[in-house]
XYZ file of C-alpha atoms in Angstrom:
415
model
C 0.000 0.000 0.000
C 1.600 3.521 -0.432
C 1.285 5.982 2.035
C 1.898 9.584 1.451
C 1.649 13.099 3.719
C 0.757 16.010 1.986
C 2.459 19.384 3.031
C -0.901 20.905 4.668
C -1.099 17.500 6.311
C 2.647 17.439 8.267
C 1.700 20.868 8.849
C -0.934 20.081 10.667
C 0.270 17.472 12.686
C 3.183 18.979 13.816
C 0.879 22.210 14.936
C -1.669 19.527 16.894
C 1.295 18.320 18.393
C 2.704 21.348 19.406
C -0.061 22.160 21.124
C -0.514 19.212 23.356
C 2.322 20.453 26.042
C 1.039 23.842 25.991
C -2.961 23.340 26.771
C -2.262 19.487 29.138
C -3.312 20.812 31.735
C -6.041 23.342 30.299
C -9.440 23.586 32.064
C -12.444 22.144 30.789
C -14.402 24.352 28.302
C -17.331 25.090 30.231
C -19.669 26.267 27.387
C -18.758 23.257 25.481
C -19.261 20.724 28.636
C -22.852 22.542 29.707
C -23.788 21.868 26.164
C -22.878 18.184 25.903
C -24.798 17.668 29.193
C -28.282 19.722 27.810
C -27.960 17.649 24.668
C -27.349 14.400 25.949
C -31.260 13.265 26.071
C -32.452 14.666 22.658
C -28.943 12.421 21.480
C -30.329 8.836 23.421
C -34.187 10.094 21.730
C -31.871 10.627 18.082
C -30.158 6.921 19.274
C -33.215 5.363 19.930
C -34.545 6.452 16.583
C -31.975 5.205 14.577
C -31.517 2.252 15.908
C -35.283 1.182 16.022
C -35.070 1.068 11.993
C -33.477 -2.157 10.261
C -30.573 -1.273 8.141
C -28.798 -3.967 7.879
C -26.180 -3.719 4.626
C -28.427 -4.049 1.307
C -31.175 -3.195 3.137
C -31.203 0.127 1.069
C -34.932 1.244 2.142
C -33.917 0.982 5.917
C -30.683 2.869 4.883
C -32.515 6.029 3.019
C -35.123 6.642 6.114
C -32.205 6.650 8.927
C -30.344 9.232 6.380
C -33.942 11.064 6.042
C -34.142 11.513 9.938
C -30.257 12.762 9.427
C -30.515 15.107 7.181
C -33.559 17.092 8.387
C -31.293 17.221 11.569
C -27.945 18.244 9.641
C -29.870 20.864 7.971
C -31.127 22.484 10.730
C -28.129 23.011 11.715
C -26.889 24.462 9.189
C -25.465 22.216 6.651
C -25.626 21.617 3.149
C -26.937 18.131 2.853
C -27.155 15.789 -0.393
C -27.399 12.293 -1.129
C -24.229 10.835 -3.300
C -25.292 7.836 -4.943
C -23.935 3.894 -3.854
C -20.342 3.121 -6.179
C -22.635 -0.360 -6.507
C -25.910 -0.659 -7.057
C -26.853 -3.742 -3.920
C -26.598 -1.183 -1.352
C -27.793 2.117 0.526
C -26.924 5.528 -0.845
C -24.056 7.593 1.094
C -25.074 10.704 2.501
C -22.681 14.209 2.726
C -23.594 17.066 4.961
C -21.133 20.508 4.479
C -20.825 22.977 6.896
C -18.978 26.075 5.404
C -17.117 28.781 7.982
C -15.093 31.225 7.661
C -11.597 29.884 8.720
C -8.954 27.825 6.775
C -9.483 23.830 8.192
C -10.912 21.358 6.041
C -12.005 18.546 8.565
C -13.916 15.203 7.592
C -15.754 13.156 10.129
C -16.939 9.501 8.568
C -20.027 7.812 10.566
C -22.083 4.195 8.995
C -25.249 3.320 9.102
C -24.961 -0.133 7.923
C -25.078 -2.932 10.623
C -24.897 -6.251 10.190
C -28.310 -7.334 11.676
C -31.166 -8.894 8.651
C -34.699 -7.574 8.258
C -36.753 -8.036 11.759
C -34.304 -7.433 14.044
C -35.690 -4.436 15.980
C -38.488 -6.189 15.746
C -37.566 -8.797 18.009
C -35.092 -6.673 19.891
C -35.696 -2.662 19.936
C -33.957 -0.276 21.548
C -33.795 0.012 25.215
C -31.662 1.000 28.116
C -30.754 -1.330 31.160
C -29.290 0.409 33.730
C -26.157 2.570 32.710
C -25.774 1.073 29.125
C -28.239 0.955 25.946
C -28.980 -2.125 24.323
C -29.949 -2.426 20.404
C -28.795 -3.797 16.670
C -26.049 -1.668 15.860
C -26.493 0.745 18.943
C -22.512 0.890 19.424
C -21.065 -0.358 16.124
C -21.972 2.201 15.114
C -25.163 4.497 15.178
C -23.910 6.034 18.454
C -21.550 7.098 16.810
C -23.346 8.465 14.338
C -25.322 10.401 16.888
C -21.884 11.641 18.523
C -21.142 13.631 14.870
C -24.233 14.442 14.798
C -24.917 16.211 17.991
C -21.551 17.470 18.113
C -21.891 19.533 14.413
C -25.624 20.665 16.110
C -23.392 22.083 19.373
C -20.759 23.351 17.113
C -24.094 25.496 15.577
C -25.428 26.552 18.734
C -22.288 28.285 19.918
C -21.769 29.777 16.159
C -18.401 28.108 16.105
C -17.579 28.589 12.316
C -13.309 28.719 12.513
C -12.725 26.261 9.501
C -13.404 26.405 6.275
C -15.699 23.319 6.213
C -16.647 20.298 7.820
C -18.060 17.691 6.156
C -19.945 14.569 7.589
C -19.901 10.682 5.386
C -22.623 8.594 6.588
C -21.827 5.680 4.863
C -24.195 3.206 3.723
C -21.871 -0.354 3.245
C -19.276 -0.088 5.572
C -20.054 -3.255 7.023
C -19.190 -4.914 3.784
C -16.025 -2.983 3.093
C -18.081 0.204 1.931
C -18.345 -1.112 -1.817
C -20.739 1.657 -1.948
C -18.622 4.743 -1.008
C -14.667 3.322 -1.362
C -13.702 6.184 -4.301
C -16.167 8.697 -2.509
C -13.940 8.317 1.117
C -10.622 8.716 -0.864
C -11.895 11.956 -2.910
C -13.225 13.168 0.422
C -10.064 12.759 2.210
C -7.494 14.403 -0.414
C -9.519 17.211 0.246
C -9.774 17.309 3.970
C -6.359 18.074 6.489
C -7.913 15.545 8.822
C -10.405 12.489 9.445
C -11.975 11.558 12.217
C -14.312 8.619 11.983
C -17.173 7.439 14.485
C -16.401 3.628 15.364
C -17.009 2.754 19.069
C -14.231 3.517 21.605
C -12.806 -0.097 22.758
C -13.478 -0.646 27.120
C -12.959 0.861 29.178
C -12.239 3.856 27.615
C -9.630 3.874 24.390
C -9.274 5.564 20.845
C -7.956 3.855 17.828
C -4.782 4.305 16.472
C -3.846 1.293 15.006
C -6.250 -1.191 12.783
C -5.811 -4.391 11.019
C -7.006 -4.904 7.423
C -9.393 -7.456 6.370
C -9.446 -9.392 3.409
C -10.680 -12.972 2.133
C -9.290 -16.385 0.735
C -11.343 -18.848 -0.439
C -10.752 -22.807 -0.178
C -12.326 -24.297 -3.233
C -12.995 -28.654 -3.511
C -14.005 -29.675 -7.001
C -15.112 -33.678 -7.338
C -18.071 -35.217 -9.246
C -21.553 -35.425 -8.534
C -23.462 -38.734 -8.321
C -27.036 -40.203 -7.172
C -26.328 -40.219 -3.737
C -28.677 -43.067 -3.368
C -28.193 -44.933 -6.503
C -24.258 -44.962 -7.661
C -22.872 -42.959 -4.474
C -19.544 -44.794 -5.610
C -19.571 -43.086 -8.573
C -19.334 -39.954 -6.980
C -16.482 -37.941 -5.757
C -17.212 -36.141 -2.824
C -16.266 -32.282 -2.521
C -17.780 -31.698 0.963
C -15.409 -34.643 2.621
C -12.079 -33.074 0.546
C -13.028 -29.726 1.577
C -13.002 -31.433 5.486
C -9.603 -32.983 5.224
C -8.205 -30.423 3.564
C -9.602 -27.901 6.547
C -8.093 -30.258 8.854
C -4.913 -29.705 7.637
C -4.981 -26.234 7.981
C -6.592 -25.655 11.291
C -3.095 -25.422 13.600
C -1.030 -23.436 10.622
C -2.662 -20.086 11.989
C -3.628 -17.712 14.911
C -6.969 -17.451 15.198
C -6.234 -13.950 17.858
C -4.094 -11.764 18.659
C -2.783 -8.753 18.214
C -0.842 -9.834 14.581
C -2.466 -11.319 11.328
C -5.088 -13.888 12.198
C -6.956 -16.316 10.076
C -10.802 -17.674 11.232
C -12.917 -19.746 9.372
C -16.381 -18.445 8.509
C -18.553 -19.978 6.109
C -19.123 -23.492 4.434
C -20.575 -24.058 1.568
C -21.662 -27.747 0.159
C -24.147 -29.032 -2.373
C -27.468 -27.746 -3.474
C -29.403 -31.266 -2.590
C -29.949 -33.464 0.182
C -29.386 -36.441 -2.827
C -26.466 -35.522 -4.790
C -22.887 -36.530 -3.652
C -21.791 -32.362 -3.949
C -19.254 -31.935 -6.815
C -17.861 -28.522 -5.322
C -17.481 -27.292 -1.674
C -16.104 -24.436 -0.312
C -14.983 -22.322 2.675
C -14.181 -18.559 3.364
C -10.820 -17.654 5.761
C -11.771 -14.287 7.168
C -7.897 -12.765 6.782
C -6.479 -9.712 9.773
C -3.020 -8.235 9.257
C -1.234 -5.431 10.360
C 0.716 -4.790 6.898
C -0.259 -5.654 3.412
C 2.783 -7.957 3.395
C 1.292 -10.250 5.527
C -2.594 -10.967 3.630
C 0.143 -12.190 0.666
C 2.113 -14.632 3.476
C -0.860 -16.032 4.773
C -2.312 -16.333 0.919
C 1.272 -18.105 0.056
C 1.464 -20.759 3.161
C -1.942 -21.553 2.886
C -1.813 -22.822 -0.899
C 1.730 -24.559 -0.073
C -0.168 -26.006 3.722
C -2.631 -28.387 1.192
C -2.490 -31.934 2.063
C -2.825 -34.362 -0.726
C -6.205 -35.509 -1.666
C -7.964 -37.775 0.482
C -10.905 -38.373 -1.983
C -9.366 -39.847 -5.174
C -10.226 -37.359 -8.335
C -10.706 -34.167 -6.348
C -8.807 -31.040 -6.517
C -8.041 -28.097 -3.902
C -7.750 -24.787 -4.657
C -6.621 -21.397 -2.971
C -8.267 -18.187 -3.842
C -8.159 -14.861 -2.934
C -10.515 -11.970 -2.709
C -9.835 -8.277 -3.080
C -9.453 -6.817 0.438
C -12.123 -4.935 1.556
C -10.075 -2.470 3.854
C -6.384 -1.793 4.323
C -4.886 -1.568 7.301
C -4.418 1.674 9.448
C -1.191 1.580 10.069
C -0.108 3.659 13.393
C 2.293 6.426 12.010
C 3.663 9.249 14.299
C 0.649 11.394 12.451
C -2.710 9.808 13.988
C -0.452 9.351 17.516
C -0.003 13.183 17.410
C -4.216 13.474 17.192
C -4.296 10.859 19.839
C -2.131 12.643 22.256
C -4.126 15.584 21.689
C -7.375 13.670 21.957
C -6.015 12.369 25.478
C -4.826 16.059 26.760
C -8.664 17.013 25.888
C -9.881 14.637 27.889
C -7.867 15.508 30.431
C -9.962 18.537 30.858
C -12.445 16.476 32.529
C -9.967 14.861 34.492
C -10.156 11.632 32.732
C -8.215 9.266 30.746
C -7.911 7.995 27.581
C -5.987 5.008 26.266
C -4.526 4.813 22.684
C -5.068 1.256 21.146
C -5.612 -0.862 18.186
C -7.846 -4.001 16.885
C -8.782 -6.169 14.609
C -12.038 -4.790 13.241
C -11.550 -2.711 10.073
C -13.111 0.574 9.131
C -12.960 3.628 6.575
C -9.903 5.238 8.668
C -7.709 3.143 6.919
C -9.079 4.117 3.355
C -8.670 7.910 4.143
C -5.216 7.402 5.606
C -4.084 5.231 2.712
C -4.099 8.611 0.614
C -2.080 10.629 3.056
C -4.642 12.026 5.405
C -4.044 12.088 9.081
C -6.918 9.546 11.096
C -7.884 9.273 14.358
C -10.316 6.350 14.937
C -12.769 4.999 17.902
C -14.569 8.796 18.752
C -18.206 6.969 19.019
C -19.370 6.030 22.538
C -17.150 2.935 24.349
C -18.946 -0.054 23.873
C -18.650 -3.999 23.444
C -20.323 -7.232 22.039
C -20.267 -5.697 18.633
C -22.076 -8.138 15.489
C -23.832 -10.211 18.918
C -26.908 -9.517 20.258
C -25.798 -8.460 23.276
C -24.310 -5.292 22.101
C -24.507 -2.266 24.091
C -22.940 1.378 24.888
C -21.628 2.949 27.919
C -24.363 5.700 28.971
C -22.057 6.896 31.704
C -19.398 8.069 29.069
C -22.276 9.877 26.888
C -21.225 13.172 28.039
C -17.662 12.849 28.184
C -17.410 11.022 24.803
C -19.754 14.245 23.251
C -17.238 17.095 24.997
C -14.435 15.257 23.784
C -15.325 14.995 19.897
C -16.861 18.346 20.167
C -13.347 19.754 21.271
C -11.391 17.947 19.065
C -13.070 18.924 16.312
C -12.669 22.509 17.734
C -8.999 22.687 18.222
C -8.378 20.505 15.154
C -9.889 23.754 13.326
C -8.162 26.245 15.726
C -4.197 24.458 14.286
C -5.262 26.389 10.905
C -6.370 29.804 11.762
């Protein structure tokens, strides 16, 4: 992957870093903090909304009414909202909201919509709150923060903060896929912008995202012959019990965690009837790596790890898929906005860790063409893709001061 800085880009870094001595031990801004706190209901009401509409990826009806509800919100604030249409046509359409000011910094925030819940989710699980957290498909990963952007933009209105010359909010529609819908959009976007800051949830207790592995795909194909499964089974050539031994073979050759590349099987795929001996099986390696070097290792040992054939007249194969995300590699750019992040935070006499995982996003797209990222500004949460995912509801109102900041003093290194 090649990774470039532009001039405006260094320059900004090294400003936002500059800064993070000077302003450590800073008090809290209190016009800033008393607005997080009056906003933080009508925010759960926006969260509940949201979240209480199925929009699964593809599910491009459920995607256009959550960025309906968005952009009557994003306009009364101020913005100029459109709708950019999908890159494919199997999923929802992106939406872009500008806010134009009257200073110099070009800032992009990315938020999805997409989750990874089907049709009749909500139905069977709505929104609610237990307690000190809030329950709901997608509630962390990542419509809070979606809601965080949102409210934060609607705060930055209120207080007629307009130093930067704009700020412009993705809400992307297929990020859960690998954003098919929006890649080209994100990179356009980010050659424009000195900055990105994008929504995913903050990692427990309490941590930003500097680091992030790609994701991509291999596939293990098993081609044999198909045969009445009842009549002349022997004349068959099973697939399905290839595809088995061959799996067998490769279970121990990777990590399945950790904080390098890890390889997980996820789907298996045999035969179209219950009375055919299946000519052609296959299974999907979900692929995490920390550089781009490493998808190609993994690709390389697994076609050399094949065992020989255990079902005479079958043949293996190793296949890869396009990755869906590179990898946000952590680069003394993005740990300049997180030490800035954390001396924000400080303001409220809290801490913030700077971390990493496996779980891709469109960070890594926007960094890949030379734009500074800082990743994990949604609310903290956990149990992502299960459906026992929740958010924090006591870090609400911190979470909301600190984006609301950032975005602020992000603005205030280009005045």
């Amino acid at each position: 992957m090649k990774r470039f800085l532009t001039t405006t880009a260094i320059a900004t870094v090294c400003l936002i870093a500059a800064a993070v001595s000077s302003s450590a031990a800073a008090h809290r801004d209190e016009a800033v903090y008393r607005a997080a706190e009056a906003h933080r209901a009508d925010a759960l009401d926006l969260l509940k909304t949201i979240v209480d509409i199925d929009s699964g990826s593809g599910d491009i009806a459920g995607g256009q009414r959550i960025e309906e509800v968005l952009a009557e919100r994003l306009k009364a604030a101020g913005a100029e909202v459109h709708s950019e249409p999908a890159e494919v046509n199997t999923v929802a359409p992106n939406l872009v909201a500008v806010f134009h000011g009257t200073g110099k910094a070009k800032v992009l925030i990315i938020a999805h919509i997409d989750t990874v819940f089907g049709p009749g989710t909500v139905a069977k699980r709505p929104f609610r709150i237990e307690g000190d957290r809030a329950y709901g498909p997608g509630v962390g990963d990542e419509k809070a923060g979606v809601v965080n952007a949102v409210t934060a933009l609607e705060i930055l209105h209120e207080l007629g903060f307009k130093d930067y010359a704009s700020l412009t909010l993705l809400i992307d529609g297929s990020e859960e896929l690998g954003s098919p819908g929006s890649t080209e959009l994100i990179k356009r976007l980010a050659k424009q912008s000195d900055v990105e800051f994008n929504m995913e949830p903050g990692d427990p207790p309490d941590a930003l995202t500097v680091w992030r592995k790609g994701a991509g795909t291999i596939l293990l194909q098993v081609r044999g012959r198909a045969a009445h499964a009842g009549m002349v089974p022997q004349n068959g050539r099973n697939a399905a019990i290839e595809l088995v031994h061959q799996l067998a073979s490769l279970q121990d050759r990777f990590p399945h965690s950790g904080d390098g590349p890890t390889v997980n099987l996820t789907l298996i795929k045999a035969g179209d009837r219950g009375n055919i001996i299946p000519d052609f099986a296959q299974a999907s390696f979900d692929v995490r790596f920390r550089q781009p070097s490493q998808f190609d290792e993994v690709l390389s040992k697994m076609k050399s790890g094949l065992a020989p054939p255990l079902v005479p007249e079958t043949t293996a194969t190793v296949l890869d898929e396009p990755s869906s995300y590179p990898p946000l590699i952590e680069n003394p750019q993005t740990d300049a906005l997180g030490r800035r992040a954390q001396a924000i935070y400080g303001e409220l006499g809290r801490s913030i860790a700077l971390s990493g995982n496996g779980g891709a996003s469109e960070s890594a797209v926007a960094s890949s063409v030379g734009t500074p990222a800082l990743d994990g500004l949604g609310f903290v949460g956990e149990g992502f893709h299960t459906d026992h995912e929740s958010v924090d509801l006591n870090l609400a109102t911190p979470r909301l001061y600190l984006f609301t900041r950032l975005l602020m003093d992000a603005c205030a290194t280009h005045r």
